[in-house]
Coordinates of C-alpha atoms and ligand atoms in Angstrom, one line a residue:
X1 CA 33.7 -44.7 17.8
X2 CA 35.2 -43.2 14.9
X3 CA 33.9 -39.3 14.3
X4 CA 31.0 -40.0 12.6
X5 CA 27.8 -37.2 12.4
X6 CA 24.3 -37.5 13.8
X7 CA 23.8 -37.7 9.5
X8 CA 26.1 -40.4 9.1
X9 CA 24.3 -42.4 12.4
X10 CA 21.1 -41.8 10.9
X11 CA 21.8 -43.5 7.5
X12 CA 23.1 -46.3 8.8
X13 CA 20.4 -47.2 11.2
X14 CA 17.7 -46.0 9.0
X15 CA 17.0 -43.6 11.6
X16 CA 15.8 -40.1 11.5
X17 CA 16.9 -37.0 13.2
X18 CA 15.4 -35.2 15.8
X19 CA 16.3 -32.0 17.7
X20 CA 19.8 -32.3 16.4
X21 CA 22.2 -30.5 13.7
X22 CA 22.9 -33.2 11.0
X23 CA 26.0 -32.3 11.0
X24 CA 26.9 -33.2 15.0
X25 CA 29.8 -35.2 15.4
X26 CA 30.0 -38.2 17.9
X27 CA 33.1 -38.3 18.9
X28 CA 33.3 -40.0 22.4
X29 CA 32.6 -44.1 22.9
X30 CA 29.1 -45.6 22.2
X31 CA 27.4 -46.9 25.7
X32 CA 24.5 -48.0 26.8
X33 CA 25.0 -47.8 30.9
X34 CA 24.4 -44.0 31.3
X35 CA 27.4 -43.8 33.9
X36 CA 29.7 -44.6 31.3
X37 CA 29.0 -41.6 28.8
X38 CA 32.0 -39.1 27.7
X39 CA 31.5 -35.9 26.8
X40 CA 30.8 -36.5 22.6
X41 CA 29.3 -40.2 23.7
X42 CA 26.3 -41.7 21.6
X43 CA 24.1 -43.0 24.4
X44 CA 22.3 -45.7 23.2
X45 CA 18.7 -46.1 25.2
X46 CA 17.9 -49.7 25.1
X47 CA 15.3 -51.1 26.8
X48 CA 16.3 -53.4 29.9
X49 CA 14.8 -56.0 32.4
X50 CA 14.8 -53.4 35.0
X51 CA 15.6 -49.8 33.9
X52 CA 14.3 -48.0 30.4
X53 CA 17.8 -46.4 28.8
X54 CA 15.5 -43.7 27.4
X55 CA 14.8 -42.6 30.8
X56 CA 18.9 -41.8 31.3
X57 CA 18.9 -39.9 28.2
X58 CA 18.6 -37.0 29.3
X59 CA 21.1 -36.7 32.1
X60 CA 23.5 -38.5 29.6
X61 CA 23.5 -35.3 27.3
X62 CA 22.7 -32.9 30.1
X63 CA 25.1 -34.1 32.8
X64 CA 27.3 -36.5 30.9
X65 CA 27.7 -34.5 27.8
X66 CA 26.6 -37.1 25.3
X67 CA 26.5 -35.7 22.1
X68 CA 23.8 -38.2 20.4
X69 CA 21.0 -40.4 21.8
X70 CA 19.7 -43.2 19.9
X71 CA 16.2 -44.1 20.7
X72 CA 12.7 -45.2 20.0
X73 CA 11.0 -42.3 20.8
X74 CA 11.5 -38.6 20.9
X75 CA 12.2 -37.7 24.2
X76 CA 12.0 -33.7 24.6
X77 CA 15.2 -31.6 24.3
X78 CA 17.0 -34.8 23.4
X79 CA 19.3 -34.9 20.3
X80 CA 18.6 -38.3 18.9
X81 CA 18.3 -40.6 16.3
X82 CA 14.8 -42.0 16.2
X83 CA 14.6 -45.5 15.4
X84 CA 12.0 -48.8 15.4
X85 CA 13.8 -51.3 17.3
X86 CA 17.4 -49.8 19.4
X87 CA 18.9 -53.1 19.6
X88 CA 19.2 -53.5 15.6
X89 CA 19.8 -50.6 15.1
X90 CA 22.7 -50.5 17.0
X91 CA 23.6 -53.7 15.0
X92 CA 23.6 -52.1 12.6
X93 CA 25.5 -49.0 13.4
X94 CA 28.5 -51.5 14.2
X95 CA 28.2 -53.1 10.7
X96 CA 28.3 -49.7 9.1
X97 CA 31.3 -48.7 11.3
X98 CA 32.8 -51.5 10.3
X99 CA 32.7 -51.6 6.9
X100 CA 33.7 -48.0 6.6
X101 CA 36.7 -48.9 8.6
X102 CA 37.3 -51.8 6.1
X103 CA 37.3 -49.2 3.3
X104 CA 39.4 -47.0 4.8
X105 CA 42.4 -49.8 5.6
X106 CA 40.9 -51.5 1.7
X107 CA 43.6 -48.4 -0.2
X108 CA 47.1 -49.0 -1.4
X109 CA 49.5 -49.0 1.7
X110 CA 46.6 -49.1 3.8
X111 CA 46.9 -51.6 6.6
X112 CA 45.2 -54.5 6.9
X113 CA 41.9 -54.8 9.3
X114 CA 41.8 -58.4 10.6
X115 CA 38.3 -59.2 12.0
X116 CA 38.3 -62.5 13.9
X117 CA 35.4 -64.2 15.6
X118 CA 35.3 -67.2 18.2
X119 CA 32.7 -69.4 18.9
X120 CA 32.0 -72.9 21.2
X121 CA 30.3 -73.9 23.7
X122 CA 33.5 -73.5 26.2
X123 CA 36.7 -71.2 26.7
X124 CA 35.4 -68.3 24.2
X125 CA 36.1 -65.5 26.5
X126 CA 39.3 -67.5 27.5
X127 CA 41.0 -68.1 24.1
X128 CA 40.1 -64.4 23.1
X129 CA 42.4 -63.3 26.1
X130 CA 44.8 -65.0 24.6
X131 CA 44.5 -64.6 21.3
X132 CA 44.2 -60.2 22.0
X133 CA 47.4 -60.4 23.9
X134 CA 48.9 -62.7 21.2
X135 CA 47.6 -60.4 18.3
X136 CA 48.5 -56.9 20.5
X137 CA 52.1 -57.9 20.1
X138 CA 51.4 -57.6 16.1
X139 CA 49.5 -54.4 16.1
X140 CA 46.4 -52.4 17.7
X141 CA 44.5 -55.0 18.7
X142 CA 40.3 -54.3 20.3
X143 CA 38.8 -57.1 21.8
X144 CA 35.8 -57.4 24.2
X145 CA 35.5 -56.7 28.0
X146 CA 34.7 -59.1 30.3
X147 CA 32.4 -62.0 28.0
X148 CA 30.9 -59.3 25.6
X149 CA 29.6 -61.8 23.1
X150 CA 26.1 -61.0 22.2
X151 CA 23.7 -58.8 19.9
X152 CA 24.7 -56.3 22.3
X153 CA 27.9 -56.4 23.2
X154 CA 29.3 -57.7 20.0
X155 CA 28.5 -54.6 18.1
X156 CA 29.8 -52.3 21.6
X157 CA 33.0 -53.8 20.6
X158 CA 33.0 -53.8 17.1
X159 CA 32.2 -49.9 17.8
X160 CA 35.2 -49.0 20.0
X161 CA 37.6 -50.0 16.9
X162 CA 39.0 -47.1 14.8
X163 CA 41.8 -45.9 12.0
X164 CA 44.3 -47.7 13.9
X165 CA 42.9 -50.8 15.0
X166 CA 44.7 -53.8 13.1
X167 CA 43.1 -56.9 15.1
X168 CA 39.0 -57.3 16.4
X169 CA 38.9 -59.8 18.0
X170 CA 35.2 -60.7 18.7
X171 CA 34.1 -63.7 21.0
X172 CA 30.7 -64.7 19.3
X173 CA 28.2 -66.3 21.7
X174 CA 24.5 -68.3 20.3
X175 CA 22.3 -69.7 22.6
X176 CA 19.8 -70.5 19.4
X177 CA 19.5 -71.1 15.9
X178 CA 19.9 -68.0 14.1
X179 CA 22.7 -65.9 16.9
X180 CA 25.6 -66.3 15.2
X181 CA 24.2 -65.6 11.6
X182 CA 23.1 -62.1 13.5
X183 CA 26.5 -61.6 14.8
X184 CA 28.4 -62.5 11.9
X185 CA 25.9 -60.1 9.7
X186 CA 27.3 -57.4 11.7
X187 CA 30.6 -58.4 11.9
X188 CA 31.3 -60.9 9.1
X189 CA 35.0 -62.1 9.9
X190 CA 38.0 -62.7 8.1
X191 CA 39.1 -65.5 10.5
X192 CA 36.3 -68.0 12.0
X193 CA 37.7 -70.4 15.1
X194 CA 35.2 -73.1 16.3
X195 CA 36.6 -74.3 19.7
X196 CA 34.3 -77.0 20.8
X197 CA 30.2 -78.2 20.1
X198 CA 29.4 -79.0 23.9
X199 CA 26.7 -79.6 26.5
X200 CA 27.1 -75.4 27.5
X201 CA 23.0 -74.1 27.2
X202 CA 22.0 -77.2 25.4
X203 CA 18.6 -76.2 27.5
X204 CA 17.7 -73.3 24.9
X205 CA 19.1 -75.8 21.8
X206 CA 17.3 -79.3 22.3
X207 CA 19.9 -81.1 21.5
X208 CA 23.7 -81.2 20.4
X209 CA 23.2 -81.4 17.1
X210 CA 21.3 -78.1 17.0
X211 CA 24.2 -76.2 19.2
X212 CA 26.9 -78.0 16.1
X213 CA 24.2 -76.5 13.5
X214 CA 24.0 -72.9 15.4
X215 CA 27.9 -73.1 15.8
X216 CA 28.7 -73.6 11.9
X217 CA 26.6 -70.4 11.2
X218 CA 29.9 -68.6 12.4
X219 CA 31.5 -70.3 9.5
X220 CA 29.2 -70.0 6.7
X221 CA 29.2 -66.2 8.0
X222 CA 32.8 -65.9 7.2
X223 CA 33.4 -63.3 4.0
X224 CA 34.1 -65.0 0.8
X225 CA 38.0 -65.1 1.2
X226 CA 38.0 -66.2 5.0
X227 CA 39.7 -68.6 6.8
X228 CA 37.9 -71.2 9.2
X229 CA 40.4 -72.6 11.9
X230 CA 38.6 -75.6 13.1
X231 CA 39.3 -78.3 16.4
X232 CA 40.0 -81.3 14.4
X233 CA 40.0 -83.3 17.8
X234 CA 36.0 -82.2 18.4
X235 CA 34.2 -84.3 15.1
X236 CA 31.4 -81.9 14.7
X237 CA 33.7 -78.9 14.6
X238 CA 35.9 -80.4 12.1
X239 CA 32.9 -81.0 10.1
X240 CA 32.2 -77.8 9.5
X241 CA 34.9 -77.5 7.0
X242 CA 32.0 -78.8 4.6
X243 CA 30.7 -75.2 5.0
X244 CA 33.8 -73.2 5.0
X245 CA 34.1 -70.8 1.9
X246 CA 37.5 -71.5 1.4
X247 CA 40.7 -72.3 3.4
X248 CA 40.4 -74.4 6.5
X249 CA 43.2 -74.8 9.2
X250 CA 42.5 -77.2 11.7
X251 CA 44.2 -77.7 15.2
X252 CA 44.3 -80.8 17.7
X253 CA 46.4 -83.2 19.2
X254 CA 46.5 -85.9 16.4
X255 CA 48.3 -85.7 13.1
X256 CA 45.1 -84.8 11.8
X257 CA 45.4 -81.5 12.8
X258 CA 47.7 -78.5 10.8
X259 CA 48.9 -77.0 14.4
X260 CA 48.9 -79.8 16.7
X261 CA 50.3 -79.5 20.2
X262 CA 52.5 -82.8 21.4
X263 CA 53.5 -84.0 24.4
X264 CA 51.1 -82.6 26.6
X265 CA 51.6 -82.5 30.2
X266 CA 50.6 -80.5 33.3
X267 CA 53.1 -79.1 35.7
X268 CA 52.8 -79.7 39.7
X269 CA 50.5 -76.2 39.8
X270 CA 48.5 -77.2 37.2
X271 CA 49.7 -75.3 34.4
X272 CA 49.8 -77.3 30.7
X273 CA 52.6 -77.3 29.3
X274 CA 53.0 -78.5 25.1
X275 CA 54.8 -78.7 21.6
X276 CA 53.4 -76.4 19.1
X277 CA 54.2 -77.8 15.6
X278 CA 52.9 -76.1 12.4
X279 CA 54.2 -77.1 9.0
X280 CA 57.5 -78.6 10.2
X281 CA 58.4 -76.2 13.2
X282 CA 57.8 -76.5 16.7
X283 CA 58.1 -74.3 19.4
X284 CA 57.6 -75.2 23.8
X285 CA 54.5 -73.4 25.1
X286 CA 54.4 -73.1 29.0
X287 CA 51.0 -71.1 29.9
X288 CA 50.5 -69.5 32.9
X289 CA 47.0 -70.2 33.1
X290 CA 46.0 -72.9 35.3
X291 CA 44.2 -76.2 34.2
X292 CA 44.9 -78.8 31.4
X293 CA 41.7 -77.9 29.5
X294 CA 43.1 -74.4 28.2
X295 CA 45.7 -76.2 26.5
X296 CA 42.9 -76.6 23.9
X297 CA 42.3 -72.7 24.3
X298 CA 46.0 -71.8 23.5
X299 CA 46.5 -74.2 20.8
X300 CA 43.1 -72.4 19.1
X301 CA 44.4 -69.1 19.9
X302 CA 47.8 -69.9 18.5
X303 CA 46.4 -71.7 15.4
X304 CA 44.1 -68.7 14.6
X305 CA 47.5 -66.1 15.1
X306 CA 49.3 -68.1 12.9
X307 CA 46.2 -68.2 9.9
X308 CA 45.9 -63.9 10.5
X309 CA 49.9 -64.6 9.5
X310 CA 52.0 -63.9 13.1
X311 CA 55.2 -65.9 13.0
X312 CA 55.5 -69.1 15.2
X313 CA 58.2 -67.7 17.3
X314 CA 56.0 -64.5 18.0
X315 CA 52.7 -66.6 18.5
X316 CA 54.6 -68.4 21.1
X317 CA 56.7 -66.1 23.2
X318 CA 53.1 -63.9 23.1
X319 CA 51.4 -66.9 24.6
X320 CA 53.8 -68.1 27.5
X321 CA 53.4 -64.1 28.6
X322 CA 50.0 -64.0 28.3
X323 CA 47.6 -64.0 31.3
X324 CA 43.5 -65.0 32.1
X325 CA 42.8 -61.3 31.6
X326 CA 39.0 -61.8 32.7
X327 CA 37.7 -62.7 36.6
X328 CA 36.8 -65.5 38.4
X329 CA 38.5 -68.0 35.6
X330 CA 40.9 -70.4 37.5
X331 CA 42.2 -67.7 39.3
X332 CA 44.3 -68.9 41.7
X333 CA 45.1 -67.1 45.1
X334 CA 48.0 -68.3 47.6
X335 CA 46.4 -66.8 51.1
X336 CA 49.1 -66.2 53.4
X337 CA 47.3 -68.6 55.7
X338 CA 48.3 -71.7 53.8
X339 CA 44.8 -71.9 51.8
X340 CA 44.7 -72.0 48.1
X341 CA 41.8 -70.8 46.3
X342 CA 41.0 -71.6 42.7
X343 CA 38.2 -69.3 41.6
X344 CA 36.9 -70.5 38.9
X345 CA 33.1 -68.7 39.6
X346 CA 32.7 -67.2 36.4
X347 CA 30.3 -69.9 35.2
X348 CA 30.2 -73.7 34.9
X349 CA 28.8 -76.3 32.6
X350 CA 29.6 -80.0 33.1
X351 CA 32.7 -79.5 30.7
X352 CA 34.2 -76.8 32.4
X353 CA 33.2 -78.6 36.0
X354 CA 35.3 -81.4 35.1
X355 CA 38.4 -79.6 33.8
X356 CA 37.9 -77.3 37.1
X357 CA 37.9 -81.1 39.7
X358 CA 40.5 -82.2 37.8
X359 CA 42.8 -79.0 38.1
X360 CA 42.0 -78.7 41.8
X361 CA 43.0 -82.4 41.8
X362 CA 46.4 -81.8 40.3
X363 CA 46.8 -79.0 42.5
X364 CA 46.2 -80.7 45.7
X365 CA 48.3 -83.6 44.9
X366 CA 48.7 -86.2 47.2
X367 CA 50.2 -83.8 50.3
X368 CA 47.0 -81.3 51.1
X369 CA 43.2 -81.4 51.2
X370 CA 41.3 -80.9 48.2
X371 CA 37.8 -79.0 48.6
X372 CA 35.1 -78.4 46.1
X373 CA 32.8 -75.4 46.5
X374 CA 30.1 -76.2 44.0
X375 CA 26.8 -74.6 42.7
X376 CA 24.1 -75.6 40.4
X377 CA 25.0 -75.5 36.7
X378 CA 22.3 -73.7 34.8
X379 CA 20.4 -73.8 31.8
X380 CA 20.8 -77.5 31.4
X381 CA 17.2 -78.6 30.3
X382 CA 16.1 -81.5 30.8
X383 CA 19.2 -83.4 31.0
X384 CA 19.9 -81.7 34.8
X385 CA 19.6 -83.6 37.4
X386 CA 22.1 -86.4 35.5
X387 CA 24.2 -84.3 34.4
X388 CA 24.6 -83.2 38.5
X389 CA 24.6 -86.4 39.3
X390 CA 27.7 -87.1 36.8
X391 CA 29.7 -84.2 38.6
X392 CA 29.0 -86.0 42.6
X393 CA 30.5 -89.1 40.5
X394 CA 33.6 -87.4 39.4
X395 CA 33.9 -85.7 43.0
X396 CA 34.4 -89.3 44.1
X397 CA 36.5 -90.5 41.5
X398 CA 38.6 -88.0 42.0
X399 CA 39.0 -88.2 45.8
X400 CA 38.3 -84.7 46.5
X401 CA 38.3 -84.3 50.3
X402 CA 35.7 -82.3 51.0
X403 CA 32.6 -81.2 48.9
X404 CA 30.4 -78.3 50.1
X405 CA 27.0 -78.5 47.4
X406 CA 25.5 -75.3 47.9
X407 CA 21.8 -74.1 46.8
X408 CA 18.3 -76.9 46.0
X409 CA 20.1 -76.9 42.3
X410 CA 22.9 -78.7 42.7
X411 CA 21.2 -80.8 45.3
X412 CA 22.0 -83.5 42.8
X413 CA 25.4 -83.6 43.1
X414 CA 25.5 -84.8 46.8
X415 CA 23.1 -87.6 45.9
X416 CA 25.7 -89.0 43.2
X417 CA 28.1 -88.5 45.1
X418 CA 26.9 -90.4 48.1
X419 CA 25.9 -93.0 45.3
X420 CA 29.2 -93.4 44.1
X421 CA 30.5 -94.4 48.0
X422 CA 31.0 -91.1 49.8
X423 CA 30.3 -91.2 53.3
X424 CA 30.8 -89.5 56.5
X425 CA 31.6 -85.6 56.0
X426 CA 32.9 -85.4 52.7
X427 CA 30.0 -84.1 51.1
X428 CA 28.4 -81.4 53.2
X429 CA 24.7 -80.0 51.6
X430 CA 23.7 -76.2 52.3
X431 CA 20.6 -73.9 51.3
X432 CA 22.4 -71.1 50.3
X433 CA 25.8 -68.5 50.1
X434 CA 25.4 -67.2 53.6
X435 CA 25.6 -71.0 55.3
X436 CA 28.4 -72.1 52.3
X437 CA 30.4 -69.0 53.9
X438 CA 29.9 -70.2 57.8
X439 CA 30.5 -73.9 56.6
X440 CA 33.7 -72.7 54.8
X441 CA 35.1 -70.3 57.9
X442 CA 34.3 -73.2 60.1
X443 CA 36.2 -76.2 58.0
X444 CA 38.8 -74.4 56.0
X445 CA 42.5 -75.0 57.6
X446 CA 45.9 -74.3 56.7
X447 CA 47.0 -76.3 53.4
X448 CA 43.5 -76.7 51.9
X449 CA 43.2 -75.9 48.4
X450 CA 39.9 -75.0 47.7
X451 CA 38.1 -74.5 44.2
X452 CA 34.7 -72.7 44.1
X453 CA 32.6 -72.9 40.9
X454 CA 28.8 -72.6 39.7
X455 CA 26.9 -70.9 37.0
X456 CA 27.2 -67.2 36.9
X457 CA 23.6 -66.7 37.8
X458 CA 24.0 -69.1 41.1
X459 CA 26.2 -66.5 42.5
X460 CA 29.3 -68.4 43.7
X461 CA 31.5 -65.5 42.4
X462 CA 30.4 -63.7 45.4
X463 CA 32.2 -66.6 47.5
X464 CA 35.3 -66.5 45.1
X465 CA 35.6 -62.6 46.0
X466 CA 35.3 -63.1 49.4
X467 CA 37.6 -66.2 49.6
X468 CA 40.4 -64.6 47.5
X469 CA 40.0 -61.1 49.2
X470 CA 40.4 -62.1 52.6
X471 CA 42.0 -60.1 55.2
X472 CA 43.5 -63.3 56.9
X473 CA 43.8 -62.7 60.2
X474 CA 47.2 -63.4 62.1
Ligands
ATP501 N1 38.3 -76.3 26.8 C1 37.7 -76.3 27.9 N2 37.2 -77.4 28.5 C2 36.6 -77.4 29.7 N3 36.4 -76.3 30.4 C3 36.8 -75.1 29.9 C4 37.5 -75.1 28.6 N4 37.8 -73.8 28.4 C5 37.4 -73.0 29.4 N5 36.8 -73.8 30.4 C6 36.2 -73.4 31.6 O1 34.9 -73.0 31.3 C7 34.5 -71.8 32.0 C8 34.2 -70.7 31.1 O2 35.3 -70.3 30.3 P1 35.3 -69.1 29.3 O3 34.8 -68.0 30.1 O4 36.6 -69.0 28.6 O5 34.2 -69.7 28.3 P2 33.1 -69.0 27.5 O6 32.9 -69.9 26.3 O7 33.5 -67.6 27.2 O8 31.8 -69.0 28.4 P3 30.4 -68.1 28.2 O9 29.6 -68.8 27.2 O10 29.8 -68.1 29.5 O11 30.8 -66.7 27.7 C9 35.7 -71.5 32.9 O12 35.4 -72.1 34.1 C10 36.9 -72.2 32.2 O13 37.9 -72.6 33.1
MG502 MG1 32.5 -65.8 27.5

């Protein structure tokens, strides 16, 4: 965080002061997992599932060195801000950081602060990877860890910018009505990107409607002067140009779009390859990433560069470079035994399932065996058993070789699957991790490429380490 005083923390959370000098500086990073404080940290003592922060806050100024606590109750010897509710309060610290950072780069010569969220209901954390690797070659860029995206980490990232900081990039996550206005309150951005209005946690929404409605709130949250780069190929995201404030850029594959990517195609490892045009130029992107679907992810990343003003050459030669910086997201291992294992763990909804079969389709191509590893997609409401069902279909239609369901929750898929005319031991059903992992040791051979993908909370990601740490044996 930028040096700010215990004063200064106070004001802006509408805090008050206890057991600490006013005039204290924070000057190490914001946390909230006490075995990340610095010495000069602000520990920030939420309250959690399992563990009370405000039981850590002493060690964290004791032990760690923290210079600042911000809590909801005085705790003794602690130097805190006391406040009603933590979590706001450290939305709001974030919102006064940032403005005062906008203030600072808002004087002549000054440079430029360009705060840019990213919403959808698929390839958020994805298309911020690439957009903070695209933007880093243009200046200091912050951007979150991991799939920091909501009333918590969103304003953890917002707080690690400073002085020098040219580019946020924020990936902006709603489950509800209501989540992205919070976010963008905090963190109202200069450039909004809408990727895609999906089936992802249409369980909390009731419907997709809803998810376009709570996905627009990005948009309307955009400061008066912002830009709204829209999916033109997606109809309720190009719809929310009706709400923009202003300018709108739109990307896609038709001539609807302002930066349209031509000639899409998908290279023997499953890497998409595309023209970029924009306003009569074109340039050839060739990502590294694997699967066809995050074409759409670097054609939003590159259309969102191009609208915070990067060149087209730049945006481009930034973007063949640039790499999945976060785990378990078609990561692709080549095991010295011969097996080839996509992880793609990370998390799964029926969008992302499909663009995941059909990758480990390309990539098995007619010569080796392809096998799917899959785990019940969450948070799917009422529509899941059909929506499991639709993924044992696609296993089929597909021809993948061998299927290994794992866990009662994606049960479902076997059944369509078996529907749909497989037979024999293509699709193989187990209770949990431990009997996937015999299953796999006992069926994997040389020249099987294997893809292994659930929701986060179903665990697969534990397979995906396993399977792409190996110690193969000789
Ligand atoms: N455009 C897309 N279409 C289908 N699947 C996609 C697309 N983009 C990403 N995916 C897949 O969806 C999964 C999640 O991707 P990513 O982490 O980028 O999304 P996210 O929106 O950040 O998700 P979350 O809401 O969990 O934070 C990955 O398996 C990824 O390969
Ligand atoms: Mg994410």
């Amino acid at each position: 965080m930028i040096a700010w005083t215990a004063q200064q923390v106070a004001e802006a959370t509408g805090g008050r002061l206890a057991q600490v000098d006013p005039t204290v500086l924070v000057t190490g990073p914001v946390v909230t997992d006490s075995r990340q404080v610095e010495p000069g940290s602000l520990f920030v003592a939420l309250p959690g599932e399992h563990v009370d922060g405000h039981d850590y806050a002493e060690s964290a100024v004791s032990d760690g060195g923290a210079h600042l606590v911000l809590a909801a109750r005085e705790l003794p010897g602690v130097p805190a801000v006391i406040v009603d509710d933590v979590e706001v309060a450290l939305g709001e610290l974030a919102r006064g950081v940032l403005a005062a950072l906008r203030d600072a780069a808002d004087v002549p010569g000054g440079e430029p602060l360009t705060v840019i969220g990213i919403t959808g209901s698929v390839g958020k954390t994805t298309t911020k990877d690439l957009l903070a690797q695209i933007c880093a070659t243009a200046g200091a860029t912050i951007a979150p860890e991991k799939s920091f995206n909501n009333e918590i980490g969103l304003p953890l990232t917002v707080l690690r910018a400073d002085e020098s900081t040219r580019f946020l990039v924020l990936e902006m996550g709603a489950s509800g009505i209501g989540h992205l206005e919070y976010l963008t309150r905090i963190a109202p951005p200069d450039i909004a990107t809408v990727l895609v209005v999906g089936h992802a946690h249409l369980g909390g929404f009731g419907g997709i409607e809803a998810v376009a409605t709570a996905k627009s709130e990005i948009v309307t949250g955009l400061l008066p002067d912002g830009v709204a780069v829209l999916n033109a190929d997606d109809s309720r995201v190009a719809a929310m140009a009706a709400k923009a404030p202003g300018e709108v850029l739109t990307f896609g594959t038709t001539d609807a779009a302002d930066v349209r990517a031509l000639d899409l195609r998908v290279d023997r490892a499953g890497r998409a390859q595309f023209t970029l045009a924009f306003r009569g130029d074109r340039a050839e992107v060739a990502l590294r990433l694997v699967g066809e679907h995050h074409a759409h992810n670097a054609l939003a990343a590159a259309a969102t560069a191009l609208t915070a003003g990067l060149p087209l050459a730049q945006v481009v030669t930034a973007l063949n470079a640039a790499d999945a910086l976060s785990p378990h997201r078609m990561h692709v291992v080549d095991r010295p035994d011969g097996i080839t294992v996509i992880d793609d763990s990370y998390n799964a909804n029926p969008d992302s399932m499909r663009a995941a079969l059909k990758a480990l389709a390309v990539l098995a191509g007619r010569e080796r065996r392809s096998v799917a590893v899959l785990g019940e997609m969450m948070e799917l409401g009422p529509e899941t058993r059909v929506e499991h069902e639709a993924i044992g279909l696609q296993v089929v239609r597909l021809n993948i070789g061998l299927t290994v369901v794992v866990g009662d929750g994606a049960r479902p898929i076997a059944a369509g699957a078996v529907r749909e005319g497989s037979w024999g031991e293509e699709v193989l059903f187990v209770a949990d991790l431990d009997e996937a992992t015999r299953v796999l040791e006992s069926e994997l051979r040389p020249g099987d490429v294997v893809l292994v993908k659930s929701s986060n909370d179903a665990g697969l990601w534990r397979l995906g380490d396993l399977l792409t740490d190996v110690e193969v044996p000789a």
